[in-house]
Amino acid sequence: MLGVHRNTVIAAYHELSAEGFLGTEPGRGTFIASSLPEVKPKRWLSGKASGPKLAVHPHFSFDAAPAELRFTPIPKGTLALYGGVPDTRSLPRLALARAYRRALRGVPSLLDYADPQGEPRLRSALAEMLRASRGLAVSADDVLVTRGSQMALALIGRALVRPGDVIAVESLGYKPAWRALAQRGARLAPVPIDAEGLAVDALEELCEREPVRAVYVTPHHQYPTTVTMTASRRMALLELARRKRFAIVEDDYDHEFHYEGRPVLPLASADHAGVVLYVGTMSKVLAPGLRIGYLIAPAAVRDAAIALRFDIDRQGDRLTEWAVAELMEDGELQRHVWRMRRVYQSRRDHCARELREHLGRWIRFGVPTGGMALWGQVSRALPVSSFLVQAARHGVLFQPGEQFTWGQRGTQHVRLGYGALTERELSTAVARLAEAARATAD
């Protein structure tokens, strides 16, 4: 009657039974269910809560989250000069979407449980990249894939640190990393930085006074000043770590984007004593939302981190890891890096010209050799705290220096990111900053 195959009818019966529209009575047949399901179920959000309203403050003690961790969305029409943020609009989305589709169609097992160390295909691709571009003699077995570099730092903090341990950090630095390393009760000790990077002699003096468990450094482009640690400092740091038996946590967060001369190889490439824990990320190369980072560490530390990762997150997003691995194998990722390196260098130069022209009387800065941000010193005539408020009123956001300092307030520095904005947007943002500066100075 319907002109369809018998198997189609049977499949339809099975589907209707599974959804509750039909019921089967043994020995009698299949009938319409006496209680039919709703064709259009009610929205969950439309239901009224019957229980008590959720309390703001619990009836027990706990450690509250720092206020600065609360996410604040960028208002519409506002331009954000946030440092270290890539332009996600330039992501090779079509290539990534094709890779996702191929993974979903061809490898359904990617949606199953798997190795907490990460998708083997991505680990192999990352190992090949690290061997070719960073001089690391690693294989896929040496790589732990994490959800961004922040997870890698948190795993290191849990695996390495014990209550009371001293962790040395750069006196200007990345506070989320500091918190991750200190979460097990460590005591952070700031070490000065200068035009050559971390002051290793000051770190050595600290080691003479008390045992240091680890030091956290950003040697390629110091965060936030963008200074590159000199070769002599690098060798001195490695030798000091070997003698004093402490770990070096090397955060190489933007290795791909170096514009002047050849990129400097990481500390891990010269580590013959097994003291470096190397942390990298794909957030700057592709997009932060993909949440892909990685950790390279001595086998015993890596295995401890894998076990901790299992307890926290079980495993990563295998689908995304597979898709990104395909981009790496096809050369799409490398082509994207080459394109964006030219784009970010052009934006750096354009931003520097605009700042000199419109804000030169208030902000002094050096042009960085790499990265996605400028570090500037602001005139005392322009209090940064007031400047920040005025800038927001004029539709532009930036990072004040106190976000990166060790217990200092009122510092006259700013971090201005240029990676996420086009040159036209950068011109608009700097013009707004100039207006805000005049309003602040008046």
XYZ file of C-alpha atoms in Angstrom:
442
model
C 0.000 0.000 0.000
C 2.794 2.436 0.897
C 5.197 1.158 -1.705
C 8.070 0.721 0.796
C 10.143 -2.284 1.755
C 9.064 -4.517 4.641
C 12.291 -3.715 6.501
C 11.401 0.003 6.353
C 8.052 -0.707 8.024
C 9.702 -2.832 10.718
C 12.274 -0.107 11.348
C 9.487 2.477 11.689
C 7.662 0.229 14.199
C 10.841 -0.165 16.240
C 11.451 3.600 16.236
C 7.878 4.415 17.300
C 8.074 1.812 20.066
C 11.371 3.201 21.306
C 9.879 6.726 21.463
C 6.786 5.531 23.373
C 4.144 5.927 20.656
C 3.514 2.157 20.255
C 3.263 -0.739 22.694
C 3.589 -4.458 22.000
C 1.371 -7.021 23.729
C 2.692 -10.611 23.441
C 0.331 -12.875 21.511
C -1.889 -9.986 20.456
C 0.109 -7.510 18.397
C 1.345 -3.905 18.357
C -1.000 -1.087 19.388
C -0.962 2.653 19.851
C 0.243 3.377 23.388
C -2.477 4.274 25.879
C -0.368 7.201 27.163
C 1.265 9.052 24.299
C 4.428 11.117 24.790
C 4.294 14.838 24.129
C 4.987 15.593 20.475
C 6.619 18.879 21.501
C 8.110 18.463 24.993
C 8.031 21.437 27.303
C 11.198 23.473 27.518
C 13.156 22.684 30.656
C 13.768 26.377 31.257
C 10.045 27.054 31.440
C 9.535 24.914 34.547
C 9.066 26.520 37.943
C 11.469 25.576 40.738
C 9.812 24.006 43.766
C 12.863 23.893 46.059
C 14.525 26.643 48.091
C 16.429 29.401 46.330
C 20.123 28.635 45.949
C 22.123 30.227 48.757
C 24.715 32.912 48.033
C 26.921 31.958 50.984
C 27.259 28.301 52.043
C 26.849 27.074 55.597
C 30.452 25.848 55.694
C 33.934 27.269 55.218
C 35.821 27.249 51.914
C 38.427 29.232 49.952
C 36.696 31.857 47.839
C 37.785 32.487 44.239
C 39.836 35.601 43.496
C 37.689 38.429 42.179
C 39.840 38.874 39.059
C 38.888 35.381 37.836
C 35.324 36.428 37.087
C 34.827 36.518 33.339
C 33.560 39.828 31.987
C 32.351 39.848 28.375
C 33.556 42.647 26.118
C 30.722 45.161 25.519
C 29.481 45.424 21.962
C 31.375 48.072 20.011
C 34.322 48.063 22.417
C 37.809 47.320 21.062
C 39.985 45.209 23.378
C 43.757 45.647 23.238
C 44.349 42.483 25.240
C 47.827 41.039 24.909
C 48.438 37.490 23.770
C 45.040 37.130 22.102
C 45.109 35.843 18.503
C 42.749 36.873 15.742
C 40.314 33.955 15.743
C 38.600 35.438 12.679
C 41.651 34.325 10.670
C 41.372 30.699 11.803
C 41.256 28.278 8.826
C 37.689 27.404 9.768
C 36.752 25.597 6.548
C 39.751 23.286 6.780
C 39.029 22.650 10.457
C 35.347 21.984 9.733
C 36.272 19.474 7.021
C 38.620 17.747 9.461
C 35.831 17.562 12.059
C 33.411 16.095 9.500
C 35.901 13.462 8.372
C 36.562 12.515 11.978
C 32.861 12.192 12.840
C 32.051 10.202 9.732
C 35.077 7.971 9.632
C 36.118 7.449 13.262
C 33.054 7.126 15.544
C 35.279 5.656 18.279
C 36.592 9.201 18.870
C 33.483 9.779 20.985
C 34.422 6.944 23.341
C 36.694 6.846 26.390
C 40.391 6.792 25.572
C 43.941 7.423 26.752
C 44.171 10.370 29.204
C 47.587 11.173 27.700
C 45.874 12.462 24.570
C 44.983 11.329 21.062
C 48.008 9.413 19.682
C 47.690 11.053 16.269
C 47.996 14.535 17.782
C 50.831 13.483 20.078
C 52.747 12.211 17.057
C 52.122 15.444 15.131
C 53.184 17.576 18.104
C 56.334 15.510 18.621
C 57.274 15.968 14.956
C 56.698 19.735 15.226
C 58.781 19.999 18.407
C 61.653 18.028 16.860
C 61.662 20.132 13.696
C 61.121 23.631 15.084
C 62.317 23.569 18.690
C 65.132 21.075 18.820
C 63.418 18.724 21.278
C 64.344 15.053 20.911
C 60.880 13.714 21.760
C 58.472 11.066 20.535
C 54.703 10.748 20.826
C 55.147 8.869 24.114
C 56.826 11.941 25.635
C 53.855 14.269 24.979
C 50.926 14.821 27.328
C 48.072 16.714 25.645
C 46.136 19.002 28.007
C 43.243 21.431 27.809
C 45.420 24.457 27.226
C 48.654 25.395 28.946
C 46.740 26.347 32.101
C 45.858 22.696 32.733
C 49.475 21.710 32.144
C 50.601 24.245 34.775
C 47.936 23.048 37.209
C 49.048 19.431 36.753
C 52.657 20.432 37.377
C 51.569 22.246 40.533
C 49.826 19.138 41.835
C 52.523 16.674 40.794
C 55.566 18.682 41.828
C 54.711 20.944 44.724
C 54.338 20.074 48.396
C 53.071 22.367 51.188
C 55.754 24.851 52.176
C 57.834 24.479 48.997
C 59.381 27.642 47.577
C 58.503 28.405 43.946
C 60.481 31.225 42.344
C 58.588 33.360 39.812
C 59.432 36.373 37.667
C 58.599 39.588 39.552
C 56.489 40.658 36.577
C 54.545 37.698 35.311
C 51.458 35.648 34.602
C 49.371 35.429 37.776
C 47.167 32.480 36.689
C 50.358 30.422 36.396
C 51.463 31.578 39.831
C 48.153 30.448 41.322
C 48.289 27.094 39.556
C 51.769 26.353 40.880
C 50.930 27.535 44.393
C 47.668 25.597 44.798
C 49.249 22.885 46.965
C 50.460 25.349 49.582
C 53.713 26.550 48.019
C 55.259 29.888 48.887
C 56.008 32.075 45.869
C 59.226 34.087 45.825
C 59.617 36.878 43.224
C 62.908 37.171 41.315
C 63.778 40.413 39.476
C 63.869 40.660 35.692
C 65.810 43.107 33.548
C 66.677 43.693 29.907
C 68.250 40.205 29.688
C 65.405 38.312 31.322
C 65.339 36.613 34.707
C 68.164 37.744 37.027
C 69.811 34.362 37.595
C 72.251 35.781 40.150
C 69.295 36.901 42.286
C 67.776 33.434 41.937
C 71.078 31.917 43.077
C 71.062 34.160 46.155
C 67.541 32.927 46.909
C 68.756 29.320 46.596
C 71.531 30.018 49.096
C 69.017 31.264 51.664
C 66.458 28.468 51.309
C 65.746 25.416 49.156
C 63.871 26.237 45.946
C 61.566 23.601 44.515
C 61.039 25.138 41.069
C 61.239 28.342 39.049
C 58.592 29.447 36.560
C 59.959 31.352 33.554
C 58.846 32.659 30.146
C 62.268 32.965 28.452
C 61.263 33.300 24.795
C 59.097 36.392 25.248
C 58.960 37.291 28.917
C 55.384 37.758 30.061
C 54.436 40.620 30.048
C 57.529 42.670 29.089
C 58.312 40.598 25.908
C 62.080 40.541 26.755
C 63.975 37.530 25.354
C 66.304 35.855 27.845
C 69.916 36.016 26.650
C 71.934 32.899 25.846
C 74.274 33.413 28.812
C 71.344 33.703 31.212
C 69.800 30.544 29.760
C 72.955 28.512 30.269
C 73.423 29.925 33.761
C 69.837 29.030 34.692
C 70.188 25.454 33.437
C 73.455 25.004 35.332
C 71.992 26.473 38.533
C 68.986 24.145 38.303
C 71.312 21.169 37.852
C 73.468 22.131 40.855
C 70.614 23.057 43.188
C 68.316 20.275 41.934
C 65.232 22.369 41.268
C 62.787 22.199 38.348
C 62.466 24.817 35.607
C 58.876 25.268 34.433
C 59.316 26.760 30.964
C 56.176 28.347 29.527
C 56.774 28.795 25.782
C 53.369 30.273 25.080
C 54.000 32.011 21.717
C 57.085 30.412 20.197
C 55.748 30.603 16.634
C 55.551 34.395 16.493
C 59.076 35.819 16.471
C 59.765 38.549 13.887
C 63.361 39.698 14.273
C 66.077 37.161 13.485
C 65.691 33.470 14.138
C 63.474 32.178 16.974
C 65.451 31.243 20.067
C 65.318 27.548 20.933
C 63.700 26.728 24.274
C 65.630 25.865 27.420
C 64.337 22.317 27.074
C 66.386 21.847 23.898
C 69.621 22.234 25.924
C 68.467 20.337 29.013
C 70.889 17.446 29.585
C 70.124 17.058 33.296
C 66.372 16.491 33.129
C 65.361 19.670 34.987
C 62.990 21.361 32.498
C 59.217 20.895 32.390
C 58.223 22.323 29.009
C 54.725 23.751 28.521
C 53.305 24.771 25.141
C 49.940 25.706 23.695
C 47.989 25.892 20.447
C 45.865 28.785 21.747
C 47.998 31.458 20.077
C 48.492 29.458 16.866
C 44.829 28.554 16.337
C 42.283 29.649 18.956
C 41.982 29.601 22.756
C 38.561 27.965 22.555
C 40.015 24.754 21.122
C 41.750 24.199 24.492
C 44.854 22.331 23.364
C 48.108 22.554 25.277
C 50.861 20.086 26.013
C 53.487 19.146 28.562
C 56.925 17.619 27.929
C 58.578 16.348 31.091
C 60.822 13.549 32.409
C 58.932 10.258 32.248
C 58.222 9.966 35.983
C 56.769 13.495 36.165
C 54.789 12.968 32.970
C 53.245 9.748 34.304
C 52.291 11.458 37.570
C 50.663 14.271 35.594
C 48.737 11.753 33.455
C 47.344 10.093 36.576
C 46.283 13.462 37.982
C 44.715 14.438 34.674
C 42.607 11.256 34.777
C 41.227 12.256 38.177
C 40.419 15.817 37.061
C 39.226 15.522 33.489
C 39.499 11.838 32.464
C 40.634 12.769 28.943
C 40.637 15.546 26.398
C 38.376 16.310 23.460
C 39.483 13.532 21.113
C 37.462 14.885 18.209
C 39.207 18.250 18.337
C 42.604 16.639 18.891
C 42.090 14.416 15.823
C 40.970 17.352 13.666
C 43.934 19.534 14.699
C 46.302 16.642 14.059
C 44.944 16.426 10.499
C 45.627 20.143 9.985
C 49.194 19.613 11.165
C 49.785 16.584 8.945
C 48.338 18.291 5.865
C 50.565 21.340 6.336
C 47.534 23.603 6.838
C 48.681 24.610 10.304
C 52.178 25.556 9.151
C 50.768 27.632 6.284
C 48.465 29.361 8.751
C 51.425 30.155 11.041
C 53.400 31.621 8.125
C 50.436 33.796 7.131
C 49.719 35.018 10.639
C 53.383 35.708 11.386
C 53.379 38.269 8.566
C 49.997 39.629 9.663
C 50.998 40.051 13.318
C 54.328 41.644 12.405
C 52.509 44.158 10.202
C 50.022 44.882 12.978
C 52.863 45.320 15.467
C 54.535 47.903 13.243
C 51.254 49.682 12.526
C 50.317 49.796 16.210
C 53.751 51.180 17.127
C 53.450 53.945 14.510
C 49.973 54.905 15.674
C 51.018 54.963 19.330
C 54.054 57.138 18.620
C 51.974 59.574 16.597
C 48.988 59.899 18.923
C 50.276 58.908 22.376
C 54.024 59.506 22.136
C 53.925 62.249 24.769
C 52.381 59.893 27.325
C 53.596 56.345 26.590
C 57.168 55.129 25.978
C 57.758 51.594 24.706
C 60.145 49.380 22.826
C 59.065 47.446 19.754
C 59.103 43.750 20.728
C 60.933 41.149 18.639
C 57.922 38.873 18.782
C 54.608 38.122 20.399
C 51.295 39.957 20.182
C 51.638 42.827 22.664
C 53.596 45.967 23.531
C 54.781 46.816 27.050
C 54.761 50.535 27.713
C 55.659 52.950 30.499
C 53.117 55.707 31.048
C 53.904 59.269 32.092
C 53.093 60.257 35.681
C 50.849 62.917 34.201
C 48.539 60.093 33.150
C 47.621 57.882 36.152
C 46.990 54.423 34.722
C 44.018 53.667 36.990
C 42.199 56.808 35.816
C 43.322 56.252 32.218
C 41.846 52.742 32.316
C 38.438 54.068 33.394
C 38.427 56.797 30.755
C 39.488 54.343 28.053
C 36.549 52.065 28.869
C 34.215 55.056 28.576
C 35.682 55.770 25.145
C 35.136 52.172 23.994
C 38.600 50.648 24.331
C 40.073 48.224 26.883
C 43.688 47.420 27.798
C 45.610 45.680 30.566
C 47.131 47.833 33.335
C 50.581 46.883 34.567
C 49.374 46.010 38.051
C 47.752 42.869 36.617
C 51.276 41.444 36.264
C 53.146 42.841 39.258
C 54.128 41.246 42.532
C 52.098 43.083 45.152
C 52.586 46.512 43.582
C 49.840 49.056 43.095
C 49.791 52.183 41.001
C 52.470 50.979 38.581
C 52.754 53.209 35.521
C 52.845 50.453 32.883
C 50.351 49.131 30.357
C 50.174 46.096 28.109
C 48.641 46.777 24.707
C 47.805 43.813 22.502
C 47.661 44.161 18.731
C 47.118 40.581 17.528
C 43.329 40.357 17.598
C 42.578 43.618 15.758
C 42.990 44.601 12.117
C 45.104 47.638 11.258
C 41.968 49.726 10.759
C 40.652 48.610 14.147
C 44.031 49.373 15.728
C 43.909 52.912 14.326
C 40.443 53.379 15.812
C 41.523 51.923 19.154
C 44.583 54.181 19.411
C 42.490 57.229 18.471
C 40.091 56.354 21.283
C 43.027 55.897 23.663
C 44.300 59.343 22.705
C 40.910 60.852 23.473
C 40.830 59.023 26.805
C 44.368 60.240 27.589
C 43.423 63.855 26.939
C 40.332 63.471 29.117
C 42.423 61.924 31.904
C 45.196 64.521 31.730
C 42.665 67.386 31.783
